[in-house]
Amino acid sequence: MQPHNSNRTRPAQKQDLYALLQAELSALIEGESDFIANLANAAALLYHALPDLNWAGFYRLIGEELVLGPFQGQPACIRIPLGQGVCGTAAVQRTTIIVPDVHQFAGHIACDSASNSEIVIPLIRGDQLLGVLDLDSPLLGRFDEEDRFGLEAIAAILVAT
Ligand code: SME
């Protein structure tokens, strides 16, 4: 694993940026089987590379709750019951959820008042739900189908470790 240089110029096109991030993540986690360490590097990579984020991180499924994992951003809610909030809903439905305006999502859990939009991607290995990847943005409508596609590929890389 080589140290990551977050200062270098990154592609402006979303699709190209995700392709680069997927390659960088694969390089970062190559040969490393510690899941928490890999989630920690992924959170740092995404937070510093993707524009307009105020939070990027993971919740891990422990029992019937999602428990705060590695993240970048302000301190966040520690435990989210399955089925609650955007994270708990994405976990139960086992599908990515894009929320263009968190203030319109019934049951949204506000951890950081700066958040206006959110995307949550479930981490699924085989048929086992491991947790979720959660990104928050201060911009309304920050996340689209390109983000979904790119971040689902990031999740696939992580669950393969
Ligand atoms: N907003 C999330 C909670 C986690 S924080 O955004 C980091 C939710 O509604 O599940």
CSV table of C-alpha atoms and ligand atoms in Angstrom, one decimal:
chain,number,residue,atom,x,y,z
A,1,MET,CA,0.0,0.0,0.0
A,2,GLN,CA,1.4,3.3,-1.1
A,3,PRO,CA,0.6,6.6,0.8
A,4,HIS,CA,-2.1,8.5,-1.0
A,5,ASN,CA,-1.4,12.0,-2.4
A,6,SER,CA,-4.7,13.9,-2.1
A,7,ASN,CA,-3.2,17.1,-3.6
A,8,ARG,CA,-2.8,15.9,-7.2
A,9,THR,CA,-5.1,17.1,-9.9
A,10,ARG,CA,-8.2,15.0,-10.3
A,11,PRO,CA,-10.5,14.6,-13.4
A,12,ALA,CA,-13.4,17.1,-13.6
A,13,GLN,CA,-15.7,14.5,-15.2
A,14,LYS,CA,-17.6,12.6,-12.5
A,15,GLN,CA,-17.3,9.3,-14.4
A,16,ASP,CA,-13.5,9.7,-14.8
A,17,LEU,CA,-13.1,10.7,-11.2
A,18,TYR,CA,-14.9,7.6,-10.0
A,19,ALA,CA,-12.7,5.4,-12.3
A,20,LEU,CA,-9.6,7.0,-10.7
A,21,LEU,CA,-11.0,6.6,-7.2
A,22,GLN,CA,-11.8,2.9,-7.8
A,23,ALA,CA,-8.2,2.3,-9.0
A,24,GLU,CA,-6.8,4.3,-6.0
A,25,LEU,CA,-8.9,2.4,-3.5
A,26,SER,CA,-7.9,-1.0,-5.0
A,27,ALA,CA,-4.3,0.1,-4.6
A,28,LEU,CA,-4.8,1.3,-1.1
A,29,ILE,CA,-6.4,-1.9,0.2
A,30,GLU,CA,-4.3,-4.4,-1.9
A,31,GLY,CA,-3.0,-7.1,0.4
A,32,GLU,CA,-4.8,-5.7,3.4
A,33,SER,CA,-7.5,-7.9,4.9
A,34,ASP,CA,-8.4,-5.7,7.9
A,35,PHE,CA,-11.9,-4.4,7.1
A,36,ILE,CA,-11.9,-1.5,9.5
A,37,ALA,CA,-8.6,-0.2,8.2
A,38,ASN,CA,-9.9,-0.5,4.6
A,39,LEU,CA,-13.1,1.4,5.5
A,40,ALA,CA,-11.0,4.1,7.2
A,41,ASN,CA,-8.9,4.6,4.1
A,42,ALA,CA,-11.9,4.6,1.8
A,43,ALA,CA,-13.6,7.3,4.0
A,44,ALA,CA,-10.6,9.5,3.8
A,45,LEU,CA,-10.2,8.9,0.1
A,46,LEU,CA,-13.8,9.8,-0.8
A,47,TYR,CA,-14.1,12.7,1.6
A,48,HIS,CA,-11.0,14.4,0.2
A,49,ALA,CA,-11.6,13.6,-3.5
A,50,LEU,CA,-15.3,14.2,-4.0
A,51,PRO,CA,-16.4,17.8,-4.1
A,52,ASP,CA,-19.1,19.3,-1.9
A,53,LEU,CA,-19.2,16.8,0.9
A,54,ASN,CA,-19.5,17.5,4.6
A,55,TRP,CA,-19.5,13.9,5.7
A,56,ALA,CA,-18.3,10.5,4.3
A,57,GLY,CA,-18.2,7.3,6.2
A,58,PHE,CA,-19.5,4.0,7.2
A,59,TYR,CA,-22.0,2.3,9.6
A,60,ARG,CA,-21.4,-1.4,10.3
A,61,LEU,CA,-24.3,-3.8,11.0
A,62,ILE,CA,-23.9,-5.1,14.5
A,63,GLY,CA,-26.9,-7.2,15.7
A,64,GLU,CA,-30.0,-5.2,14.7
A,65,GLU,CA,-28.3,-1.8,14.7
A,66,LEU,CA,-26.0,0.2,12.4
A,67,VAL,CA,-23.0,1.3,14.5
A,68,LEU,CA,-20.8,4.3,13.5
A,69,GLY,CA,-17.6,3.2,11.8
A,70,PRO,CA,-14.7,5.0,10.1
A,71,PHE,CA,-15.6,8.4,8.8
A,72,GLN,CA,-14.5,11.9,7.9
A,73,GLY,CA,-16.4,15.0,9.0
A,74,GLN,CA,-18.2,16.1,12.1
A,75,PRO,CA,-18.9,13.7,14.9
A,76,ALA,CA,-22.1,11.7,14.1
A,77,CYS,CA,-24.9,9.6,15.6
A,78,ILE,CA,-23.4,6.4,16.9
A,79,ARG,CA,-26.3,3.9,16.6
A,80,ILE,CA,-29.1,3.7,14.0
A,81,PRO,CA,-31.7,1.0,14.4
A,82,LEU,CA,-32.4,-0.9,11.2
A,83,GLY,CA,-35.3,0.7,9.3
A,84,GLN,CA,-34.6,4.2,10.7
A,85,GLY,CA,-33.2,7.2,8.9
A,86,VAL,CA,-31.8,7.0,5.4
A,87,CYS,CA,-29.1,4.6,6.5
A,88,GLY,CA,-31.4,2.2,8.3
A,89,THR,CA,-33.8,2.3,5.4
A,90,ALA,CA,-31.1,1.6,2.8
A,91,ALA,CA,-29.9,-1.2,5.0
A,92,VAL,CA,-33.3,-2.9,5.3
A,93,GLN,CA,-34.1,-2.4,1.6
A,94,ARG,CA,-30.6,-3.5,0.6
A,95,THR,CA,-30.6,-0.8,-2.1
A,96,THR,CA,-28.9,2.5,-2.7
A,97,ILE,CA,-31.0,5.5,-1.6
A,98,ILE,CA,-30.5,9.0,-3.0
A,99,VAL,CA,-32.1,11.8,-1.0
A,100,PRO,CA,-32.0,15.1,-3.0
A,101,ASP,CA,-33.3,17.1,0.1
A,102,VAL,CA,-33.0,15.5,3.5
A,103,HIS,CA,-35.5,17.8,4.9
A,104,GLN,CA,-38.2,16.1,2.8
A,105,PHE,CA,-37.2,12.6,3.9
A,106,ALA,CA,-39.5,11.4,6.7
A,107,GLY,CA,-37.4,10.0,9.5
A,108,HIS,CA,-34.1,11.5,8.3
A,109,ILE,CA,-31.6,11.5,11.2
A,110,ALA,CA,-29.8,14.9,11.3
A,111,CYS,CA,-26.3,14.4,12.5
A,112,ASP,CA,-24.8,17.5,11.0
A,113,SER,CA,-27.1,20.5,10.3
A,114,ALA,CA,-24.9,21.4,7.3
A,115,SER,CA,-26.3,18.3,5.4
A,116,ASN,CA,-28.9,19.0,2.7
A,117,SER,CA,-28.6,15.9,0.5
A,118,GLU,CA,-27.4,12.4,1.1
A,119,ILE,CA,-26.6,9.1,-0.6
A,120,VAL,CA,-26.5,5.7,1.2
A,121,ILE,CA,-25.1,2.6,-0.4
A,122,PRO,CA,-25.5,-0.8,1.3
A,123,LEU,CA,-22.4,-3.0,1.7
A,124,ILE,CA,-23.4,-6.6,0.9
A,125,ARG,CA,-21.0,-9.5,0.8
A,126,GLY,CA,-22.8,-12.6,-0.8
A,127,ASP,CA,-26.1,-12.4,1.0
A,128,GLN,CA,-24.7,-10.8,4.1
A,129,LEU,CA,-25.3,-7.1,4.9
A,130,LEU,CA,-22.1,-5.7,6.4
A,131,GLY,CA,-23.3,-2.1,6.8
A,132,VAL,CA,-23.6,1.1,4.7
A,133,LEU,CA,-21.6,3.8,3.1
A,134,ASP,CA,-23.1,7.2,3.7
A,135,LEU,CA,-22.2,10.5,2.0
A,136,ASP,CA,-23.7,13.9,3.0
A,137,SER,CA,-23.5,17.2,1.1
A,138,PRO,CA,-24.4,20.8,2.0
A,139,LEU,CA,-25.8,21.1,-1.6
A,140,LEU,CA,-29.3,20.2,-2.5
A,141,GLY,CA,-29.4,17.4,-5.1
A,142,ARG,CA,-25.7,16.8,-4.9
A,143,PHE,CA,-25.9,13.0,-5.8
A,144,ASP,CA,-27.2,11.5,-9.1
A,145,GLU,CA,-27.1,8.2,-10.9
A,146,GLU,CA,-23.4,8.6,-11.8
A,147,ASP,CA,-22.6,8.9,-8.1
A,148,ARG,CA,-24.7,5.8,-7.4
A,149,PHE,CA,-22.9,3.8,-10.1
A,150,GLY,CA,-19.5,5.0,-9.0
A,151,LEU,CA,-20.1,4.5,-5.3
A,152,GLU,CA,-21.7,1.1,-5.8
A,153,ALA,CA,-18.4,0.1,-7.5
A,154,ILE,CA,-16.5,1.4,-4.5
A,155,ALA,CA,-18.7,-0.6,-2.2
A,156,ALA,CA,-18.1,-3.7,-4.4
A,157,ILE,CA,-14.3,-3.3,-4.0
A,158,LEU,CA,-14.6,-3.0,-0.2
A,159,VAL,CA,-16.8,-6.1,0.3
A,160,ALA,CA,-14.4,-8.1,-1.8
A,161,THR,CA,-11.7,-7.6,0.8
B,1,SME,N1,-28.6,11.1,8.0
B,1,SME,C1,-28.4,9.7,8.3
B,1,SME,C2,-27.7,9.5,9.6
B,1,SME,C3,-26.2,9.5,9.5
B,1,SME,S1,-25.4,11.0,9.3
B,1,SME,O1,-25.9,11.6,8.1
B,1,SME,C4,-23.8,10.8,9.3
B,1,SME,C5,-29.7,9.0,8.3
B,1,SME,O2,-30.7,9.6,8.2
B,1,SME,O3,-29.6,7.8,8.4
